[in-house]
């Protein structure tokens, strides 16, 4: 796996690069916007870790250019602020995930692994499955046109499931993607949250979208159940 890290704070960049290399990733580092874009356009990376505030060329502009070139590369954005408007702008520009500074390396590593593991993704802002509609920007969910209120964890779980329609997701995959490193070991947490989701998303409707794959995990589908 080849990663590109674009970060002008040298201390942060070197610390992150060292940690990722210890995890056996090949890591290239750029310390400013223009050289970051030059490297991103010259090589095929599996993942780009992108700071937003960069000298010479902003992270958001690099992201736009990267997405013009490729949909395949995963982009994890680092931001000093937890600003919603900025997040929306960058999600629209094609960011896959966010990490707010300061962060622990372990947290970064969890996100990096999850992004690299999940493979090709659907980058549409509005996801559909049958009569279920999920808007990633407003984080609103509707079924048969009716708004469904979800907690932020329920939303994150549903988004992960709907982003991977037809694919069986193990409990481990779900935990790695939806929970973070502060999560401690209750393996039935996934089942508990899926139960909450079913109550809101599936129970009021005849067609069930959330499927249990016995002994493995969960899967979403709008095909009739066998
Ligand atoms: Ca910066």
JSON list of C-alpha atoms and ligand atoms in Angstrom, two decimals:
[
{"chain": "A", "resi": 1, "resn": "UNK", "atom": "CA", "xyz": [0.00, 0.00, 0.00]},
{"chain": "A", "resi": 2, "resn": "UNK", "atom": "CA", "xyz": [1.41, 3.36, -1.00]},
{"chain": "A", "resi": 3, "resn": "UNK", "atom": "CA", "xyz": [0.37, 6.44, 0.93]},
{"chain": "A", "resi": 4, "resn": "UNK", "atom": "CA", "xyz": [0.94, 10.14, 0.36]},
{"chain": "A", "resi": 5, "resn": "UNK", "atom": "CA", "xyz": [0.98, 12.50, 3.30]},
{"chain": "A", "resi": 6, "resn": "UNK", "atom": "CA", "xyz": [0.64, 16.22, 2.56]},
{"chain": "A", "resi": 7, "resn": "UNK", "atom": "CA", "xyz": [1.22, 18.20, 5.75]},
{"chain": "A", "resi": 8, "resn": "UNK", "atom": "CA", "xyz": [3.25, 21.37, 6.26]},
{"chain": "A", "resi": 9, "resn": "UNK", "atom": "CA", "xyz": [3.74, 20.99, 10.01]},
{"chain": "A", "resi": 10, "resn": "UNK", "atom": "CA", "xyz": [6.99, 19.11, 9.79]},
{"chain": "A", "resi": 11, "resn": "UNK", "atom": "CA", "xyz": [6.79, 17.67, 13.30]},
{"chain": "A", "resi": 12, "resn": "UNK", "atom": "CA", "xyz": [3.31, 16.24, 12.69]},
{"chain": "A", "resi": 13, "resn": "UNK", "atom": "CA", "xyz": [4.24, 14.99, 9.21]},
{"chain": "A", "resi": 14, "resn": "UNK", "atom": "CA", "xyz": [7.39, 13.22, 10.37]},
{"chain": "A", "resi": 15, "resn": "UNK", "atom": "CA", "xyz": [5.66, 11.69, 13.38]},
{"chain": "A", "resi": 16, "resn": "UNK", "atom": "CA", "xyz": [2.78, 10.36, 11.29]},
{"chain": "A", "resi": 17, "resn": "UNK", "atom": "CA", "xyz": [5.08, 9.11, 8.51]},
{"chain": "A", "resi": 18, "resn": "UNK", "atom": "CA", "xyz": [7.29, 7.28, 11.01]},
{"chain": "A", "resi": 19, "resn": "UNK", "atom": "CA", "xyz": [4.25, 5.61, 12.60]},
{"chain": "A", "resi": 20, "resn": "UNK", "atom": "CA", "xyz": [2.79, 4.54, 9.27]},
{"chain": "A", "resi": 21, "resn": "UNK", "atom": "CA", "xyz": [6.13, 3.17, 8.05]},
{"chain": "A", "resi": 22, "resn": "UNK", "atom": "CA", "xyz": [6.36, 1.13, 11.25]},
{"chain": "A", "resi": 23, "resn": "UNK", "atom": "CA", "xyz": [3.02, -0.36, 10.15]},
{"chain": "A", "resi": 24, "resn": "UNK", "atom": "CA", "xyz": [4.75, -1.31, 6.85]},
{"chain": "A", "resi": 25, "resn": "UNK", "atom": "CA", "xyz": [3.05, 1.23, 4.63]},
{"chain": "A", "resi": 26, "resn": "UNK", "atom": "CA", "xyz": [5.12, 2.95, 1.95]},
{"chain": "A", "resi": 27, "resn": "UNK", "atom": "CA", "xyz": [4.77, 6.65, 2.75]},
{"chain": "A", "resi": 28, "resn": "UNK", "atom": "CA", "xyz": [5.74, 9.67, 0.63]},
{"chain": "A", "resi": 29, "resn": "UNK", "atom": "CA", "xyz": [5.64, 13.05, 2.33]},
{"chain": "A", "resi": 30, "resn": "UNK", "atom": "CA", "xyz": [5.08, 16.52, 0.87]},
{"chain": "A", "resi": 31, "resn": "UNK", "atom": "CA", "xyz": [5.48, 19.62, 3.06]},
{"chain": "A", "resi": 32, "resn": "UNK", "atom": "CA", "xyz": [3.57, 22.13, 0.92]},
{"chain": "A", "resi": 33, "resn": "UNK", "atom": "CA", "xyz": [0.62, 22.31, -1.48]},
{"chain": "A", "resi": 34, "resn": "UNK", "atom": "CA", "xyz": [2.37, 22.49, -4.86]},
{"chain": "A", "resi": 35, "resn": "UNK", "atom": "CA", "xyz": [4.76, 19.60, -4.20]},
{"chain": "A", "resi": 36, "resn": "UNK", "atom": "CA", "xyz": [1.87, 17.60, -2.72]},
{"chain": "A", "resi": 37, "resn": "UNK", "atom": "CA", "xyz": [-0.17, 18.04, -5.89]},
{"chain": "A", "resi": 38, "resn": "UNK", "atom": "CA", "xyz": [2.87, 17.25, -8.03]},
{"chain": "A", "resi": 39, "resn": "UNK", "atom": "CA", "xyz": [3.35, 13.93, -6.23]},
{"chain": "A", "resi": 40, "resn": "UNK", "atom": "CA", "xyz": [-0.37, 13.14, -6.19]},
{"chain": "A", "resi": 41, "resn": "UNK", "atom": "CA", "xyz": [-0.59, 13.67, -9.95]},
{"chain": "A", "resi": 42, "resn": "UNK", "atom": "CA", "xyz": [2.59, 11.73, -10.72]},
{"chain": "A", "resi": 43, "resn": "UNK", "atom": "CA", "xyz": [1.86, 8.51, -8.79]},
{"chain": "A", "resi": 44, "resn": "UNK", "atom": "CA", "xyz": [-0.99, 6.10, -8.12]},
{"chain": "A", "resi": 45, "resn": "UNK", "atom": "CA", "xyz": [-1.57, 6.19, -4.37]},
{"chain": "A", "resi": 46, "resn": "UNK", "atom": "CA", "xyz": [-3.95, 4.01, -2.39]},
{"chain": "A", "resi": 47, "resn": "UNK", "atom": "CA", "xyz": [-4.56, 6.75, 0.14]},
{"chain": "A", "resi": 48, "resn": "UNK", "atom": "CA", "xyz": [-3.78, 10.44, 0.51]},
{"chain": "A", "resi": 49, "resn": "UNK", "atom": "CA", "xyz": [-3.69, 12.04, 3.95]},
{"chain": "A", "resi": 50, "resn": "UNK", "atom": "CA", "xyz": [-4.30, 15.69, 3.29]},
{"chain": "A", "resi": 51, "resn": "UNK", "atom": "CA", "xyz": [-3.94, 18.71, 5.56]},
{"chain": "A", "resi": 52, "resn": "UNK", "atom": "CA", "xyz": [-6.29, 21.55, 4.57]},
{"chain": "A", "resi": 53, "resn": "UNK", "atom": "CA", "xyz": [-4.20, 24.59, 5.52]},
{"chain": "A", "resi": 54, "resn": "UNK", "atom": "CA", "xyz": [-1.16, 24.35, 3.28]},
{"chain": "A", "resi": 55, "resn": "UNK", "atom": "CA", "xyz": [1.24, 26.93, 1.86]},
{"chain": "A", "resi": 56, "resn": "UNK", "atom": "CA", "xyz": [1.07, 27.47, -1.91]},
{"chain": "A", "resi": 57, "resn": "UNK", "atom": "CA", "xyz": [-2.07, 25.45, -2.67]},
{"chain": "A", "resi": 58, "resn": "UNK", "atom": "CA", "xyz": [-4.92, 24.63, -0.28]},
{"chain": "A", "resi": 59, "resn": "UNK", "atom": "CA", "xyz": [-5.87, 21.10, 0.66]},
{"chain": "A", "resi": 60, "resn": "UNK", "atom": "CA", "xyz": [-9.37, 21.67, -0.72]},
{"chain": "A", "resi": 61, "resn": "UNK", "atom": "CA", "xyz": [-7.95, 22.66, -4.13]},
{"chain": "A", "resi": 62, "resn": "UNK", "atom": "CA", "xyz": [-5.64, 19.63, -4.14]},
{"chain": "A", "resi": 63, "resn": "UNK", "atom": "CA", "xyz": [-8.66, 17.46, -3.31]},
{"chain": "A", "resi": 64, "resn": "UNK", "atom": "CA", "xyz": [-10.64, 18.86, -6.26]},
{"chain": "A", "resi": 65, "resn": "UNK", "atom": "CA", "xyz": [-7.76, 18.22, -8.63]},
{"chain": "A", "resi": 66, "resn": "UNK", "atom": "CA", "xyz": [-7.18, 14.72, -7.27]},
{"chain": "A", "resi": 67, "resn": "UNK", "atom": "CA", "xyz": [-10.86, 13.84, -7.77]},
{"chain": "A", "resi": 68, "resn": "UNK", "atom": "CA", "xyz": [-10.79, 15.14, -11.35]},
{"chain": "A", "resi": 69, "resn": "UNK", "atom": "CA", "xyz": [-8.03, 12.65, -11.96]},
{"chain": "A", "resi": 70, "resn": "UNK", "atom": "CA", "xyz": [-9.28, 9.67, -9.97]},
{"chain": "A", "resi": 71, "resn": "UNK", "atom": "CA", "xyz": [-12.21, 8.37, -7.97]},
{"chain": "A", "resi": 72, "resn": "UNK", "atom": "CA", "xyz": [-10.28, 5.39, -6.72]},
{"chain": "A", "resi": 73, "resn": "UNK", "atom": "CA", "xyz": [-7.82, 6.94, -4.28]},
{"chain": "A", "resi": 74, "resn": "UNK", "atom": "CA", "xyz": [-9.08, 7.32, -0.70]},
{"chain": "A", "resi": 75, "resn": "UNK", "atom": "CA", "xyz": [-8.59, 10.76, 0.86]},
{"chain": "A", "resi": 76, "resn": "UNK", "atom": "CA", "xyz": [-8.42, 11.37, 4.60]},
{"chain": "A", "resi": 77, "resn": "UNK", "atom": "CA", "xyz": [-8.56, 15.07, 5.42]},
{"chain": "A", "resi": 78, "resn": "UNK", "atom": "CA", "xyz": [-6.83, 16.58, 8.45]},
{"chain": "A", "resi": 79, "resn": "UNK", "atom": "CA", "xyz": [-8.40, 19.72, 9.77]},
{"chain": "A", "resi": 80, "resn": "UNK", "atom": "CA", "xyz": [-7.60, 21.95, 12.71]},
{"chain": "A", "resi": 81, "resn": "UNK", "atom": "CA", "xyz": [-11.22, 23.02, 12.98]},
{"chain": "A", "resi": 82, "resn": "UNK", "atom": "CA", "xyz": [-14.35, 21.02, 13.45]},
{"chain": "A", "resi": 83, "resn": "UNK", "atom": "CA", "xyz": [-16.26, 23.33, 11.14]},
{"chain": "A", "resi": 84, "resn": "UNK", "atom": "CA", "xyz": [-19.38, 21.86, 9.55]},
{"chain": "A", "resi": 85, "resn": "UNK", "atom": "CA", "xyz": [-19.36, 24.20, 6.53]},
{"chain": "A", "resi": 86, "resn": "UNK", "atom": "CA", "xyz": [-15.79, 23.20, 5.78]},
{"chain": "A", "resi": 87, "resn": "UNK", "atom": "CA", "xyz": [-16.63, 19.53, 6.12]},
{"chain": "A", "resi": 88, "resn": "UNK", "atom": "CA", "xyz": [-19.58, 19.84, 3.75]},
{"chain": "A", "resi": 89, "resn": "UNK", "atom": "CA", "xyz": [-17.40, 21.64, 1.20]},
{"chain": "A", "resi": 90, "resn": "UNK", "atom": "CA", "xyz": [-14.74, 18.97, 1.37]},
{"chain": "A", "resi": 91, "resn": "UNK", "atom": "CA", "xyz": [-17.16, 16.06, 1.31]},
{"chain": "A", "resi": 92, "resn": "UNK", "atom": "CA", "xyz": [-18.61, 17.61, -1.84]},
{"chain": "A", "resi": 93, "resn": "UNK", "atom": "CA", "xyz": [-15.08, 17.87, -3.20]},
{"chain": "A", "resi": 94, "resn": "UNK", "atom": "CA", "xyz": [-14.63, 14.15, -2.54]},
{"chain": "A", "resi": 95, "resn": "UNK", "atom": "CA", "xyz": [-13.08, 13.60, 0.90]},
{"chain": "A", "resi": 96, "resn": "UNK", "atom": "CA", "xyz": [-13.68, 10.13, 2.36]},
{"chain": "A", "resi": 97, "resn": "UNK", "atom": "CA", "xyz": [-13.09, 10.82, 6.01]},
{"chain": "A", "resi": 98, "resn": "UNK", "atom": "CA", "xyz": [-11.99, 13.48, 8.48]},
{"chain": "A", "resi": 99, "resn": "UNK", "atom": "CA", "xyz": [-9.70, 13.73, 11.42]},
{"chain": "A", "resi": 100, "resn": "UNK", "atom": "CA", "xyz": [-9.67, 16.84, 13.58]},
{"chain": "A", "resi": 101, "resn": "UNK", "atom": "CA", "xyz": [-6.32, 17.97, 14.98]},
{"chain": "A", "resi": 102, "resn": "UNK", "atom": "CA", "xyz": [-4.91, 17.24, 17.42]},
{"chain": "A", "resi": 103, "resn": "UNK", "atom": "CA", "xyz": [-5.35, 13.50, 17.04]},
{"chain": "A", "resi": 104, "resn": "UNK", "atom": "CA", "xyz": [-3.74, 10.41, 18.52]},
{"chain": "A", "resi": 105, "resn": "UNK", "atom": "CA", "xyz": [-1.74, 8.30, 16.06]},
{"chain": "A", "resi": 106, "resn": "UNK", "atom": "CA", "xyz": [-3.85, 5.25, 17.00]},
{"chain": "A", "resi": 107, "resn": "UNK", "atom": "CA", "xyz": [-6.96, 7.11, 15.84]},
{"chain": "A", "resi": 108, "resn": "UNK", "atom": "CA", "xyz": [-5.35, 8.00, 12.52]},
{"chain": "A", "resi": 109, "resn": "UNK", "atom": "CA", "xyz": [-4.27, 4.40, 12.04]},
{"chain": "A", "resi": 110, "resn": "UNK", "atom": "CA", "xyz": [-7.82, 3.11, 12.60]},
{"chain": "A", "resi": 111, "resn": "UNK", "atom": "CA", "xyz": [-9.16, 5.48, 9.91]},
{"chain": "A", "resi": 112, "resn": "UNK", "atom": "CA", "xyz": [-6.33, 4.64, 7.50]},
{"chain": "A", "resi": 113, "resn": "UNK", "atom": "CA", "xyz": [-6.91, 0.90, 7.88]},
{"chain": "A", "resi": 114, "resn": "UNK", "atom": "CA", "xyz": [-10.68, 1.27, 7.48]},
{"chain": "A", "resi": 115, "resn": "UNK", "atom": "CA", "xyz": [-10.27, 3.36, 4.30]},
{"chain": "A", "resi": 116, "resn": "UNK", "atom": "CA", "xyz": [-7.74, 0.99, 2.77]},
{"chain": "A", "resi": 117, "resn": "UNK", "atom": "CA", "xyz": [-9.82, -2.06, 3.60]},
{"chain": "A", "resi": 118, "resn": "UNK", "atom": "CA", "xyz": [-13.13, -0.91, 2.24]},
{"chain": "A", "resi": 119, "resn": "UNK", "atom": "CA", "xyz": [-12.09, -0.82, -1.43]},
{"chain": "A", "resi": 120, "resn": "UNK", "atom": "CA", "xyz": [-13.94, 1.11, -4.17]},
{"chain": "A", "resi": 121, "resn": "UNK", "atom": "CA", "xyz": [-16.69, 3.36, -2.84]},
{"chain": "A", "resi": 122, "resn": "UNK", "atom": "CA", "xyz": [-19.81, 5.09, -3.91]},
{"chain": "A", "resi": 123, "resn": "UNK", "atom": "CA", "xyz": [-19.09, 8.83, -3.69]},
{"chain": "A", "resi": 124, "resn": "UNK", "atom": "CA", "xyz": [-22.60, 10.04, -4.45]},
{"chain": "A", "resi": 125, "resn": "UNK", "atom": "CA", "xyz": [-23.98, 12.51, -1.92]},
{"chain": "A", "resi": 126, "resn": "UNK", "atom": "CA", "xyz": [-27.40, 10.86, -1.89]},
{"chain": "A", "resi": 127, "resn": "UNK", "atom": "CA", "xyz": [-27.52, 7.10, -1.56]},
{"chain": "A", "resi": 128, "resn": "UNK", "atom": "CA", "xyz": [-30.61, 5.09, -2.51]},
{"chain": "A", "resi": 129, "resn": "UNK", "atom": "CA", "xyz": [-31.69, 1.59, -1.70]},
{"chain": "A", "resi": 130, "resn": "UNK", "atom": "CA", "xyz": [-35.24, 0.75, -2.69]},
{"chain": "A", "resi": 131, "resn": "UNK", "atom": "CA", "xyz": [-37.38, 3.47, -1.13]},
{"chain": "A", "resi": 132, "resn": "UNK", "atom": "CA", "xyz": [-34.67, 4.35, 1.40]},
{"chain": "A", "resi": 133, "resn": "UNK", "atom": "CA", "xyz": [-32.78, 7.59, 0.79]},
{"chain": "A", "resi": 134, "resn": "UNK", "atom": "CA", "xyz": [-29.75, 8.77, 2.70]},
{"chain": "A", "resi": 135, "resn": "UNK", "atom": "CA", "xyz": [-28.31, 12.26, 2.22]},
{"chain": "A", "resi": 136, "resn": "UNK", "atom": "CA", "xyz": [-24.68, 12.32, 3.29]},
{"chain": "A", "resi": 137, "resn": "UNK", "atom": "CA", "xyz": [-24.39, 16.09, 3.43]},
{"chain": "A", "resi": 138, "resn": "UNK", "atom": "CA", "xyz": [-27.42, 16.86, 5.58]},
{"chain": "A", "resi": 139, "resn": "UNK", "atom": "CA", "xyz": [-27.24, 13.39, 7.20]},
{"chain": "A", "resi": 140, "resn": "UNK", "atom": "CA", "xyz": [-30.97, 13.05, 6.70]},
{"chain": "A", "resi": 141, "resn": "UNK", "atom": "CA", "xyz": [-32.59, 9.70, 6.11]},
{"chain": "A", "resi": 142, "resn": "UNK", "atom": "CA", "xyz": [-35.99, 9.09, 4.51]},
{"chain": "A", "resi": 143, "resn": "UNK", "atom": "CA", "xyz": [-37.95, 5.99, 3.74]},
{"chain": "A", "resi": 144, "resn": "UNK", "atom": "CA", "xyz": [-40.94, 6.13, 1.42]},
{"chain": "A", "resi": 145, "resn": "UNK", "atom": "CA", "xyz": [-40.51, 9.92, 1.62]},
{"chain": "A", "resi": 146, "resn": "UNK", "atom": "CA", "xyz": [-40.86, 9.99, 5.38]},
{"chain": "A", "resi": 147, "resn": "UNK", "atom": "CA", "xyz": [-38.07, 11.40, 7.54]},
{"chain": "A", "resi": 148, "resn": "UNK", "atom": "CA", "xyz": [-36.41, 8.97, 9.97]},
{"chain": "A", "resi": 149, "resn": "UNK", "atom": "CA", "xyz": [-34.69, 10.41, 13.04]},
{"chain": "A", "resi": 150, "resn": "UNK", "atom": "CA", "xyz": [-31.44, 8.63, 13.87]},
{"chain": "A", "resi": 151, "resn": "UNK", "atom": "CA", "xyz": [-28.75, 9.16, 16.49]},
{"chain": "A", "resi": 152, "resn": "UNK", "atom": "CA", "xyz": [-25.31, 9.94, 15.08]},
{"chain": "A", "resi": 153, "resn": "UNK", "atom": "CA", "xyz": [-24.09, 6.37, 15.69]},
{"chain": "A", "resi": 154, "resn": "UNK", "atom": "CA", "xyz": [-27.19, 4.89, 14.08]},
{"chain": "A", "resi": 155, "resn": "UNK", "atom": "CA", "xyz": [-26.64, 7.20, 11.11]},
{"chain": "A", "resi": 156, "resn": "UNK", "atom": "CA", "xyz": [-22.97, 6.21, 10.82]},
{"chain": "A", "resi": 157, "resn": "UNK", "atom": "CA", "xyz": [-23.91, 2.54, 10.91]},
{"chain": "A", "resi": 158, "resn": "UNK", "atom": "CA", "xyz": [-26.65, 2.95, 8.31]},
{"chain": "A", "resi": 159, "resn": "UNK", "atom": "CA", "xyz": [-24.37, 4.97, 6.03]},
{"chain": "A", "resi": 160, "resn": "UNK", "atom": "CA", "xyz": [-21.72, 2.28, 6.20]},
{"chain": "A", "resi": 161, "resn": "UNK", "atom": "CA", "xyz": [-24.29, -0.43, 5.42]},
{"chain": "A", "resi": 162, "resn": "UNK", "atom": "CA", "xyz": [-25.92, 1.52, 2.56]},
{"chain": "A", "resi": 163, "resn": "UNK", "atom": "CA", "xyz": [-22.50, 2.42, 1.10]},
{"chain": "A", "resi": 164, "resn": "UNK", "atom": "CA", "xyz": [-21.83, -1.31, 0.80]},
{"chain": "A", "resi": 165, "resn": "UNK", "atom": "CA", "xyz": [-25.13, -2.63, -0.58]},
{"chain": "A", "resi": 166, "resn": "UNK", "atom": "CA", "xyz": [-24.98, -6.33, -1.40]},
{"chain": "A", "resi": 167, "resn": "UNK", "atom": "CA", "xyz": [-21.69, -6.81, 0.43]},
{"chain": "A", "resi": 168, "resn": "UNK", "atom": "CA", "xyz": [-21.60, -8.86, 3.62]},
{"chain": "A", "resi": 169, "resn": "UNK", "atom": "CA", "xyz": [-20.04, -6.81, 6.42]},
{"chain": "A", "resi": 170, "resn": "UNK", "atom": "CA", "xyz": [-18.62, -8.63, 9.41]},
{"chain": "A", "resi": 171, "resn": "UNK", "atom": "CA", "xyz": [-19.08, -7.29, 12.93]},
{"chain": "A", "resi": 172, "resn": "UNK", "atom": "CA", "xyz": [-15.34, -6.55, 13.03]},
{"chain": "A", "resi": 173, "resn": "UNK", "atom": "CA", "xyz": [-15.51, -4.50, 9.83]},
{"chain": "A", "resi": 174, "resn": "UNK", "atom": "CA", "xyz": [-18.50, -2.60, 11.18]},
{"chain": "A", "resi": 175, "resn": "UNK", "atom": "CA", "xyz": [-16.82, -1.89, 14.52]},
{"chain": "A", "resi": 176, "resn": "UNK", "atom": "CA", "xyz": [-13.62, -0.71, 12.83]},
{"chain": "A", "resi": 177, "resn": "UNK", "atom": "CA", "xyz": [-15.51, 1.62, 10.58]},
{"chain": "A", "resi": 178, "resn": "UNK", "atom": "CA", "xyz": [-18.24, 2.99, 12.81]},
{"chain": "A", "resi": 179, "resn": "UNK", "atom": "CA", "xyz": [-16.68, 2.97, 16.27]},
{"chain": "A", "resi": 180, "resn": "UNK", "atom": "CA", "xyz": [-13.24, 4.32, 17.14]},
{"chain": "A", "resi": 181, "resn": "UNK", "atom": "CA", "xyz": [-10.24, 3.26, 19.18]},
{"chain": "A", "resi": 182, "resn": "UNK", "atom": "CA", "xyz": [-11.91, 4.29, 22.41]},
{"chain": "A", "resi": 183, "resn": "UNK", "atom": "CA", "xyz": [-14.36, 1.46, 21.82]},
{"chain": "A", "resi": 184, "resn": "UNK", "atom": "CA", "xyz": [-13.78, -1.41, 24.22]},
{"chain": "A", "resi": 185, "resn": "UNK", "atom": "CA", "xyz": [-14.83, -4.86, 23.23]},
{"chain": "A", "resi": 186, "resn": "UNK", "atom": "CA", "xyz": [-18.59, -5.35, 23.59]},
{"chain": "A", "resi": 187, "resn": "UNK", "atom": "CA", "xyz": [-18.94, -7.41, 20.44]},
{"chain": "A", "resi": 188, "resn": "UNK", "atom": "CA", "xyz": [-22.72, -7.39, 20.66]},
{"chain": "A", "resi": 189, "resn": "UNK", "atom": "CA", "xyz": [-22.71, -3.58, 20.28]},
{"chain": "A", "resi": 190, "resn": "UNK", "atom": "CA", "xyz": [-23.20, -4.06, 16.53]},
{"chain": "A", "resi": 191, "resn": "UNK", "atom": "CA", "xyz": [-26.22, -6.30, 17.08]},
{"chain": "A", "resi": 192, "resn": "UNK", "atom": "CA", "xyz": [-27.69, -3.82, 19.55]},
{"chain": "A", "resi": 193, "resn": "UNK", "atom": "CA", "xyz": [-27.36, -0.94, 17.08]},
{"chain": "A", "resi": 194, "resn": "UNK", "atom": "CA", "xyz": [-28.64, -2.99, 14.17]},
{"chain": "A", "resi": 195, "resn": "UNK", "atom": "CA", "xyz": [-31.70, -3.76, 16.31]},
{"chain": "A", "resi": 196, "resn": "UNK", "atom": "CA", "xyz": [-32.22, -0.01, 16.88]},
{"chain": "A", "resi": 197, "resn": "UNK", "atom": "CA", "xyz": [-31.84, 0.64, 13.16]},
{"chain": "A", "resi": 198, "resn": "UNK", "atom": "CA", "xyz": [-34.27, -2.10, 12.20]},
{"chain": "A", "resi": 199, "resn": "UNK", "atom": "CA", "xyz": [-36.87, -0.70, 14.56]},
{"chain": "A", "resi": 200, "resn": "UNK", "atom": "CA", "xyz": [-36.66, 2.66, 12.77]},
{"chain": "A", "resi": 201, "resn": "UNK", "atom": "CA", "xyz": [-35.84, 1.72, 9.20]},
{"chain": "A", "resi": 202, "resn": "UNK", "atom": "CA", "xyz": [-37.39, -1.70, 8.57]},
{"chain": "A", "resi": 203, "resn": "UNK", "atom": "CA", "xyz": [-40.11, -2.45, 11.11]},
{"chain": "A", "resi": 204, "resn": "UNK", "atom": "CA", "xyz": [-42.65, 0.09, 9.80]},
{"chain": "A", "resi": 205, "resn": "UNK", "atom": "CA", "xyz": [-42.30, -1.28, 6.23]},
{"chain": "A", "resi": 206, "resn": "UNK", "atom": "CA", "xyz": [-43.16, -4.62, 4.61]},
{"chain": "A", "resi": 207, "resn": "UNK", "atom": "CA", "xyz": [-39.86, -4.87, 2.67]},
{"chain": "A", "resi": 208, "resn": "UNK", "atom": "CA", "xyz": [-36.90, -5.49, 4.99]},
{"chain": "A", "resi": 209, "resn": "UNK", "atom": "CA", "xyz": [-33.60, -4.00, 3.80]},
{"chain": "A", "resi": 210, "resn": "UNK", "atom": "CA", "xyz": [-31.25, -5.04, 6.61]},
{"chain": "A", "resi": 211, "resn": "UNK", "atom": "CA", "xyz": [-30.34, -8.72, 6.35]},
{"chain": "A", "resi": 212, "resn": "UNK", "atom": "CA", "xyz": [-28.63, -10.90, 8.92]},
{"chain": "A", "resi": 213, "resn": "UNK", "atom": "CA", "xyz": [-26.02, -13.22, 7.45]},
{"chain": "A", "resi": 214, "resn": "UNK", "atom": "CA", "xyz": [-25.90, -15.91, 10.07]},
{"chain": "A", "resi": 215, "resn": "UNK", "atom": "CA", "xyz": [-22.53, -16.43, 11.71]},
{"chain": "A", "resi": 216, "resn": "UNK", "atom": "CA", "xyz": [-20.96, -13.63, 9.65]},
{"chain": "A", "resi": 217, "resn": "UNK", "atom": "CA", "xyz": [-22.59, -10.24, 9.98]},
{"chain": "A", "resi": 218, "resn": "UNK", "atom": "CA", "xyz": [-24.98, -8.02, 8.08]},
{"chain": "A", "resi": 219, "resn": "UNK", "atom": "CA", "xyz": [-25.80, -7.00, 4.56]},
{"chain": "A", "resi": 220, "resn": "UNK", "atom": "CA", "xyz": [-28.27, -4.57, 2.97]},
{"chain": "A", "resi": 221, "resn": "UNK", "atom": "CA", "xyz": [-30.37, -5.47, -0.03]},
{"chain": "A", "resi": 222, "resn": "UNK", "atom": "CA", "xyz": [-33.67, -4.56, -1.63]},
{"chain": "A", "resi": 223, "resn": "UNK", "atom": "CA", "xyz": [-33.91, -7.87, -3.50]},
{"chain": "A", "resi": 224, "resn": "UNK", "atom": "CA", "xyz": [-36.74, -10.10, -2.23]},
{"chain": "A", "resi": 225, "resn": "UNK", "atom": "CA", "xyz": [-35.57, -12.43, 0.53]},
{"chain": "A", "resi": 226, "resn": "UNK", "atom": "CA", "xyz": [-35.24, -16.08, -0.53]},
{"chain": "B", "resi": 1, "resn": "LIG", "atom": "CA1", "xyz": [-1.24, 23.04, 7.93]}
]
